Coordinates of N, CA and C and ligand atoms in Angstrom, one line a residue:
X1 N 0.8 -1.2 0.0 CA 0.0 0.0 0.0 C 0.9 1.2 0.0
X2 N 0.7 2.3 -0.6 CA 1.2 3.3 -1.0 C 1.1 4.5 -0.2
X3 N 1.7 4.7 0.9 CA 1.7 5.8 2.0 C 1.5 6.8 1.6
X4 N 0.3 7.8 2.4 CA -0.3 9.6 2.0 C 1.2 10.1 2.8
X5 N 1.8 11.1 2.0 CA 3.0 11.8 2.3 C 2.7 13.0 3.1
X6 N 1.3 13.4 2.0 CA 1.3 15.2 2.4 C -0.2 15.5 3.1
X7 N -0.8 16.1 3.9 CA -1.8 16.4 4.1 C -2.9 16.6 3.0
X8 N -4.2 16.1 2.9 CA -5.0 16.6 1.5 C -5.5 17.8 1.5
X9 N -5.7 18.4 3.1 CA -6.2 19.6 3.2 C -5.1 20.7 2.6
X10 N -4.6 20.8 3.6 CA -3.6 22.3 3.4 C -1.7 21.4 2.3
X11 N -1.7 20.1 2.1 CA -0.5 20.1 1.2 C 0.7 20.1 2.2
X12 N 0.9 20.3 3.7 CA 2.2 20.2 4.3 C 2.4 18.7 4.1
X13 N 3.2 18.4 4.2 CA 4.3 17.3 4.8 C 3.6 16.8 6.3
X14 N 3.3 15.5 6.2 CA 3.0 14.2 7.5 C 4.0 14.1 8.2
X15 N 3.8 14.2 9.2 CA 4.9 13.2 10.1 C 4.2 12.5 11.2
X16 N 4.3 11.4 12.0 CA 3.7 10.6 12.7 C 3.8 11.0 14.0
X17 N 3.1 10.4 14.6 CA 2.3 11.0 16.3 C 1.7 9.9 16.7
X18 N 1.6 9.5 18.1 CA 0.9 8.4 18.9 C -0.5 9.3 19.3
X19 N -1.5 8.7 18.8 CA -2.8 9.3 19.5 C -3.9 8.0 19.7
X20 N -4.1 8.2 20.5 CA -5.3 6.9 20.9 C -4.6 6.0 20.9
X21 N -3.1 5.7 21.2 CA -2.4 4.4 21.5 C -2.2 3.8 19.9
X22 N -2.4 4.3 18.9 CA -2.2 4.0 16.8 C -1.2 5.3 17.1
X23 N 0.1 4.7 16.5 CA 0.8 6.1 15.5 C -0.1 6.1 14.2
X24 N -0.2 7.1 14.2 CA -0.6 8.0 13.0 C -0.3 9.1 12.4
X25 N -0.6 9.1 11.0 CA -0.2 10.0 10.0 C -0.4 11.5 11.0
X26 N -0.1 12.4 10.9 CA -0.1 13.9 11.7 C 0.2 15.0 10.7
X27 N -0.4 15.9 10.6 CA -0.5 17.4 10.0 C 0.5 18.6 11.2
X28 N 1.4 18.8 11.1 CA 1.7 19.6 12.0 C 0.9 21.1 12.0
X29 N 0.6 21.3 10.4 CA 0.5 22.9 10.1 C -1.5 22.9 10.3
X30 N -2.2 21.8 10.3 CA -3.4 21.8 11.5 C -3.8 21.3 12.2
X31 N -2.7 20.6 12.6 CA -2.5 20.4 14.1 C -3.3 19.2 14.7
X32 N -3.6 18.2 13.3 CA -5.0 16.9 13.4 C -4.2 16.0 12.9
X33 N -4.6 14.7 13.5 CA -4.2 13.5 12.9 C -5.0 13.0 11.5
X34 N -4.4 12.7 10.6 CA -5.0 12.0 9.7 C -5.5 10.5 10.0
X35 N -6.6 10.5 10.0 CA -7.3 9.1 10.0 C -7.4 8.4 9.0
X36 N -7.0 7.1 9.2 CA -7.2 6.6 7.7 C -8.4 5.2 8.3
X37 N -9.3 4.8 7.5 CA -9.9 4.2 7.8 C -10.4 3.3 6.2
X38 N -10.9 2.2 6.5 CA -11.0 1.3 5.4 C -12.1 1.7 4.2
X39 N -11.6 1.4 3.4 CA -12.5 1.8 2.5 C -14.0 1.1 1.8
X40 N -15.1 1.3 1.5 CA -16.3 1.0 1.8 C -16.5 0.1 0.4
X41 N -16.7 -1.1 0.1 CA -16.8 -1.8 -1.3 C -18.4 -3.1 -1.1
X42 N -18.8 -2.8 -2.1 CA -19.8 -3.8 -2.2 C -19.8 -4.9 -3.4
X43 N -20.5 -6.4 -3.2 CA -20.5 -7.0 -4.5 C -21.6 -8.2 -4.1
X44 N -22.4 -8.6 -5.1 CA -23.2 -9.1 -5.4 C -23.4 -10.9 -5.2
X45 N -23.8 -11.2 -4.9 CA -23.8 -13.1 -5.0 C -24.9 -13.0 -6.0
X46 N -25.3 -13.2 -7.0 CA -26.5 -13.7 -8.0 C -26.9 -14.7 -8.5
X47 N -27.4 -15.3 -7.9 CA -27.6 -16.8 -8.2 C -29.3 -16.6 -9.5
X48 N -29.0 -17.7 -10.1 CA -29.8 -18.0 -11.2 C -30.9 -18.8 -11.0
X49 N -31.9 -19.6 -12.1 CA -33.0 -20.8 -11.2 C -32.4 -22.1 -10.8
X50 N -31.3 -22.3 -11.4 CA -30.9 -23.2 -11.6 C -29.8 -23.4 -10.2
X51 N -29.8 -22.5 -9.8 CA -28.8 -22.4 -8.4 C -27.4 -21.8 -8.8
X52 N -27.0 -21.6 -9.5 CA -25.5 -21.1 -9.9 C -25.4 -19.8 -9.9
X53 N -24.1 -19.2 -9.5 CA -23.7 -18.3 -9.3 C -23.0 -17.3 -10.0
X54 N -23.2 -15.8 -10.3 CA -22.4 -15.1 -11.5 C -21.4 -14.8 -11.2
X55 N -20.3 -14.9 -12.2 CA -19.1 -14.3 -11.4 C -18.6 -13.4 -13.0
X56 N -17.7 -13.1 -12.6 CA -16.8 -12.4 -13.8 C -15.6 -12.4 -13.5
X57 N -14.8 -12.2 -14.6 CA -13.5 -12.3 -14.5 C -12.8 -10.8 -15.0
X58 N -11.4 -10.5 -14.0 CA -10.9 -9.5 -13.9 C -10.3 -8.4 -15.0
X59 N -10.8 -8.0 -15.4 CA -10.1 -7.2 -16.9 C -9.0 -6.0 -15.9
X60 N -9.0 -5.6 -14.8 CA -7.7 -4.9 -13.9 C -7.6 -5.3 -13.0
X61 N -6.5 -4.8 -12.4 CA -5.3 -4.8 -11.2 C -6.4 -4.3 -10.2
X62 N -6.4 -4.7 -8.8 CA -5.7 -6.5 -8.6 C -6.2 -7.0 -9.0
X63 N -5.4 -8.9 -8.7 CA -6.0 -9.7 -9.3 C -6.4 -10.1 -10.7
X64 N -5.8 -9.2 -11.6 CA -6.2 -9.6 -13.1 C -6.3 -11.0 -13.7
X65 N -7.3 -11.2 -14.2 CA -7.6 -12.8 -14.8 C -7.9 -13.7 -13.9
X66 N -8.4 -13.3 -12.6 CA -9.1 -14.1 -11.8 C -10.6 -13.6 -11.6
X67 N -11.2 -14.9 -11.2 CA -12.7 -14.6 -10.8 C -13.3 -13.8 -9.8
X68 N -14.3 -13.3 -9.9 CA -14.8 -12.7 -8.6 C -16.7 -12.5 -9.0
X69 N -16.6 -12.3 -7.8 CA -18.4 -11.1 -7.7 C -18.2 -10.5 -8.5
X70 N -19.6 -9.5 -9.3 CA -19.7 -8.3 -9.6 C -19.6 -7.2 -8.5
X71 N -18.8 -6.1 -8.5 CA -19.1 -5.6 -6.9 C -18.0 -4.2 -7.6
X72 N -17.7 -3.7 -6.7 CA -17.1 -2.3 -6.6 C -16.8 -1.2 -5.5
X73 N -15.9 -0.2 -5.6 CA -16.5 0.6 -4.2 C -17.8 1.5 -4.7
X74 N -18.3 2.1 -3.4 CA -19.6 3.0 -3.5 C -18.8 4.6 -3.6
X75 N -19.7 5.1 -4.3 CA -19.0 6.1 -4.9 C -19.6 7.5 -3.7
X76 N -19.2 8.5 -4.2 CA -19.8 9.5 -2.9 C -21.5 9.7 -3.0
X77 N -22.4 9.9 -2.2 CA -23.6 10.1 -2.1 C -24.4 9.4 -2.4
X78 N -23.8 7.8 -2.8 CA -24.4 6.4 -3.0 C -24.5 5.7 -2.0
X79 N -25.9 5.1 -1.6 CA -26.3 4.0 -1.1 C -25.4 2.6 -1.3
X80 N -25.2 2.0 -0.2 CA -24.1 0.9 -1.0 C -25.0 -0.4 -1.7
X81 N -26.5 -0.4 -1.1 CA -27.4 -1.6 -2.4 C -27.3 -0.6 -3.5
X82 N -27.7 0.5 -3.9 CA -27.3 2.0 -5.0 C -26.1 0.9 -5.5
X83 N -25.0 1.1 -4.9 CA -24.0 1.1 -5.7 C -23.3 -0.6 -6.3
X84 N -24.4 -1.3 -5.5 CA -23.9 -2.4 -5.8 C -24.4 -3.0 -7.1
X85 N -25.5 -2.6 -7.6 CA -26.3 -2.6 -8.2 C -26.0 -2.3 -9.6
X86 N -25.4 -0.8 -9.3 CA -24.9 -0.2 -10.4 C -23.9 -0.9 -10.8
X87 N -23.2 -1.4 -10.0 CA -21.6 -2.1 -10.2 C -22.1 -3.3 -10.8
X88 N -23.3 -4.0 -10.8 CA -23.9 -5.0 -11.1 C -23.8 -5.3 -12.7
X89 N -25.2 -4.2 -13.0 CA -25.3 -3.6 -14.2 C -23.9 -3.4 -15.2
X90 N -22.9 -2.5 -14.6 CA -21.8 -2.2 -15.0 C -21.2 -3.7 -15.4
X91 N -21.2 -3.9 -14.9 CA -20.2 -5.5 -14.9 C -20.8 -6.7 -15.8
X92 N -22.0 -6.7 -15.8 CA -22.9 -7.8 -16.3 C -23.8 -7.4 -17.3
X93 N -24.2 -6.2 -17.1 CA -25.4 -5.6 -18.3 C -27.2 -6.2 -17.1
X94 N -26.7 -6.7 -16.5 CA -27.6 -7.3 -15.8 C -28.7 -6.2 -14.9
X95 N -30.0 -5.9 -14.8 CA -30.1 -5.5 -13.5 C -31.0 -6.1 -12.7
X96 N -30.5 -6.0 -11.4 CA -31.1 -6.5 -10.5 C -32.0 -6.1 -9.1
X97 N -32.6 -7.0 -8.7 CA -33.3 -6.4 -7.2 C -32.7 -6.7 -6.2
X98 N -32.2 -6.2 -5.0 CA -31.6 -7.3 -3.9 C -32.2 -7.6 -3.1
X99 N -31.9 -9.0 -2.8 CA -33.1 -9.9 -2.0 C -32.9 -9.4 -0.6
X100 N -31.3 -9.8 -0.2 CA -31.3 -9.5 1.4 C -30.3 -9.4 1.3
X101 N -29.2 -8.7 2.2 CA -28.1 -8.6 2.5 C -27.4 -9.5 3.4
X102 N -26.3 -10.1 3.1 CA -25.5 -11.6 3.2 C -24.8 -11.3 4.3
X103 N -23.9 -10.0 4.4 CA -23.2 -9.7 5.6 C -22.0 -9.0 5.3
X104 N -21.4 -8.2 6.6 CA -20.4 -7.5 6.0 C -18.7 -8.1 6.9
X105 N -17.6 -7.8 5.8 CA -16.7 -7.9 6.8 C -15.6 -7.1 6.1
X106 N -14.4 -7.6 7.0 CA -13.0 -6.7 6.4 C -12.4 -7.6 5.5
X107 N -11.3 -7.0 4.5 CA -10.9 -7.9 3.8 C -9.4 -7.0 3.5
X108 N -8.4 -7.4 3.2 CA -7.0 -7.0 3.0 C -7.0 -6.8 1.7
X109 N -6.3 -4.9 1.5 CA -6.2 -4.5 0.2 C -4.7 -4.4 -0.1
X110 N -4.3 -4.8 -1.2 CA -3.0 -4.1 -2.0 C -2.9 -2.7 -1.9
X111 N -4.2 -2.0 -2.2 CA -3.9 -0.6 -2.8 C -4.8 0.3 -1.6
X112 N -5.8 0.0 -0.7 CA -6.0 0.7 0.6 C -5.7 -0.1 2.0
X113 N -4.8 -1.3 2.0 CA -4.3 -1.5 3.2 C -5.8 -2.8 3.9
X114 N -7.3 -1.6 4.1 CA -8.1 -2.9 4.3 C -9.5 -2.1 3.4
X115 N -10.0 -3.2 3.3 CA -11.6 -2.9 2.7 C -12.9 -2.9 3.2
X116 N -13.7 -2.7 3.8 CA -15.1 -2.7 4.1 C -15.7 -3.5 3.2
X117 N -16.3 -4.8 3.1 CA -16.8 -5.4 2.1 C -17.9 -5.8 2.5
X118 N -19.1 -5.6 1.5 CA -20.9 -5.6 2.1 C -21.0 -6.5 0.7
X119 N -21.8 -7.5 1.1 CA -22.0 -8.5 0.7 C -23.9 -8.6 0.3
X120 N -24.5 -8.1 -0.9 CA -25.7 -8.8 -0.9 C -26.1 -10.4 -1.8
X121 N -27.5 -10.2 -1.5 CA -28.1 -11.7 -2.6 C -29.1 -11.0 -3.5
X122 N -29.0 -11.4 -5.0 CA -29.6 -10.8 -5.8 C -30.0 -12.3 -6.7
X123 N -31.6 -12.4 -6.3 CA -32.2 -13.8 -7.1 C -33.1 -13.1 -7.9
X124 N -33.5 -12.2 -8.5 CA -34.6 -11.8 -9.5 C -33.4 -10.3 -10.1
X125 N -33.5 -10.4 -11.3 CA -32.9 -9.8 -12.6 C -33.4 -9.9 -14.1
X126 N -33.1 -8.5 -14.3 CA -33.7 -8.9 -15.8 C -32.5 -8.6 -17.0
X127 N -32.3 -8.6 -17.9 CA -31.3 -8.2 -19.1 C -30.1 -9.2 -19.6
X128 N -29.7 -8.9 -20.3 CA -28.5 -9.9 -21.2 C -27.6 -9.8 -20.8
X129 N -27.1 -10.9 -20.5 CA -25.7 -10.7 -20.0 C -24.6 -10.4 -21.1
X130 N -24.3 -9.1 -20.4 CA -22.4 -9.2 -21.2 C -21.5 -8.2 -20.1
X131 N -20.4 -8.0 -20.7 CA -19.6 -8.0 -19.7 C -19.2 -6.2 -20.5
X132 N -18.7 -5.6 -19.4 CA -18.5 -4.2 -19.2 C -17.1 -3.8 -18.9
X133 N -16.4 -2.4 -18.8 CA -15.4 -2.0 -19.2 C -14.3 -2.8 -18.2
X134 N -14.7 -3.3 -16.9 CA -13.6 -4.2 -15.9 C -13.5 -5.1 -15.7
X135 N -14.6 -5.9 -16.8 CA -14.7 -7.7 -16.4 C -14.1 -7.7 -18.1
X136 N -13.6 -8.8 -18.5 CA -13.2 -9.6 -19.8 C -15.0 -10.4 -20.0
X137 N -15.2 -11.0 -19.0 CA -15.8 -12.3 -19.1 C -16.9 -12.0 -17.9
X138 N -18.3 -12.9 -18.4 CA -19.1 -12.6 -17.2 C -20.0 -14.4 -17.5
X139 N -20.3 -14.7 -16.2 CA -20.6 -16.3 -16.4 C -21.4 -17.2 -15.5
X140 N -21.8 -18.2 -15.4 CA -22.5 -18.9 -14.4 C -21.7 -19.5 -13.8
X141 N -21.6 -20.1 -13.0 CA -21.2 -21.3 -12.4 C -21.8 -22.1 -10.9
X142 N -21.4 -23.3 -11.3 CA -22.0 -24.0 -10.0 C -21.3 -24.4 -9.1
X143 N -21.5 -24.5 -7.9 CA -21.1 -24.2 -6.5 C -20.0 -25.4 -6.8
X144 N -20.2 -26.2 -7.4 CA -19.2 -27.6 -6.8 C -18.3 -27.4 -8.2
X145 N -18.4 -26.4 -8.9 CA -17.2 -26.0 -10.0 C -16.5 -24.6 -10.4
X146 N -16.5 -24.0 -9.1 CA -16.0 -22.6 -8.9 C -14.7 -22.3 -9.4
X147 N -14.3 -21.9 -10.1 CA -12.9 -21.6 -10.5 C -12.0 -20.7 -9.3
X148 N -11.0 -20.4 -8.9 CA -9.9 -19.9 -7.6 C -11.2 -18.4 -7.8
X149 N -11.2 -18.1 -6.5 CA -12.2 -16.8 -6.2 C -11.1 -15.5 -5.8
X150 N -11.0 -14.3 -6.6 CA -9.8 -13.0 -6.5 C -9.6 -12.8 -4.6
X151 N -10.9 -12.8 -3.8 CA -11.0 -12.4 -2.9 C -11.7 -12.9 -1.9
X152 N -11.0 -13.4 -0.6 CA -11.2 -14.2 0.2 C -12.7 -13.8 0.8
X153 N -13.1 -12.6 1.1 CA -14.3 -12.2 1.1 C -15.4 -12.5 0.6
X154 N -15.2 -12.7 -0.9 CA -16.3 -12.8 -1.9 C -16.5 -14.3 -1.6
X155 N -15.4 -14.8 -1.6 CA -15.9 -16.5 -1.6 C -16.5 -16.6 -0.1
X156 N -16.2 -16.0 0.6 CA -17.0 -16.1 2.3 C -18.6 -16.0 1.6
X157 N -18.6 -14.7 1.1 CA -20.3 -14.6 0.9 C -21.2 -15.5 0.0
X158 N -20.1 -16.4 -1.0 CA -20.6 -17.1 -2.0 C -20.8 -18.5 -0.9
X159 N -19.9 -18.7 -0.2 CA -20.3 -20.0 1.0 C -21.4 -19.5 2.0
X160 N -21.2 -19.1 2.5 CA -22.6 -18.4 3.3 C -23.9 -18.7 2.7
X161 N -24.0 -18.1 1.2 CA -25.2 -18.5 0.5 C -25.7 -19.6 0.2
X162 N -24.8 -20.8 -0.2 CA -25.2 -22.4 -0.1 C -25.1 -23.0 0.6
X163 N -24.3 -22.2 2.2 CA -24.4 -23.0 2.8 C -25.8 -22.7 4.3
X164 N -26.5 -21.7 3.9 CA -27.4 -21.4 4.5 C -29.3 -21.1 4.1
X165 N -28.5 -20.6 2.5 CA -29.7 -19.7 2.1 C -30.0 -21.1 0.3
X166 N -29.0 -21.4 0.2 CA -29.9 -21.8 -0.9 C -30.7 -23.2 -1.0
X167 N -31.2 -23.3 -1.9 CA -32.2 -24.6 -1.7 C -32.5 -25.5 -3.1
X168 N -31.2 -25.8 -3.2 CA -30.2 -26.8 -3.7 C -29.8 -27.5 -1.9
X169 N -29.7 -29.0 -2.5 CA -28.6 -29.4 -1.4 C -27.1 -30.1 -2.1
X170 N -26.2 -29.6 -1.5 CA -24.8 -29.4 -2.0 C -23.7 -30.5 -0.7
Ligands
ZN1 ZN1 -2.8 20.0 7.0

């Protein structure tokens, strides 16, 4: 992960400080710690009638050419079902309704250190699938032929789903 050097507000130069028992990033010239906190991402489980699961494959960094959720972060003044949705759409051509929300957890980033990851279930959708500017590939699959999953998270929420909510027995 790639260290903030300079303050975003005023542009001085960081230098570190103990506060609340975390060294932390520090502004000398306003006199406040920079908080860094995980950044907020959502992605989709969508299962089909048939019980299978959509995934798509990575057209960027990280993870390029591995599978995942459709998902993304939420952008400013978006709802994160809003944005997951959109990211849906974006990713699959797909749109969808979300059924329920699967659950949230942390997950370890390359490029923000950690991630907020919100997890819904989306079983009713309408449109053609194709794949959008950050997937190569968008696809079914079934629980017992998952190809390696990009992120340890997404595969949490894809096991959670069969192993609680769906109705297939596996
Ligand atoms: Zn500053």
């Amino acid at each position: 992960m790639r260290k903030k050097t300079n303050c975003h507000y005023c542009g001085n130069k960081l230098t570190e400080r103990l506060s609340d028992e975390r060294l932390r990033l520090y502004c000398e010239h306003c006199n406040e710690p920079v908080y860094e906190n995980p950044v907020p991402a959502t992605c989709i489980v969508t299962i089909d009638e048939t019980e299978r699961v959509l995934l798509v494959k990575r057209n960027i960094e990280p993870k390029k050419g591995f599978w995942c959720l459709p998902g993304g972060f939420i952008e400013l003044g978006e709802n994160p079902d809003g944005g997951a949705l959109r990211e849906l759409k974006e990713e699959t051509g797909l749109e969808g309704k979300i059924e329920m929300l699967i659950g949230v957890t942390s997950s370890p980033s390359s490029q923000y250190d950690t991630v907020l990851m919100v997890g819904y279930l989306v079983k009713s959708y309408s449109g053609i699938l194709c794949t959008g500017y950050d997937a190569s590939e968008a696809e079914w699959f079934n629980y017992t032929e998952l190809p390696e999953i990009a992120f340890k998270s997404h595969l949490m929420f894809i096991r959670i789903y069969y192993a609680s909510y769906s109705t297939h027995i596996i």
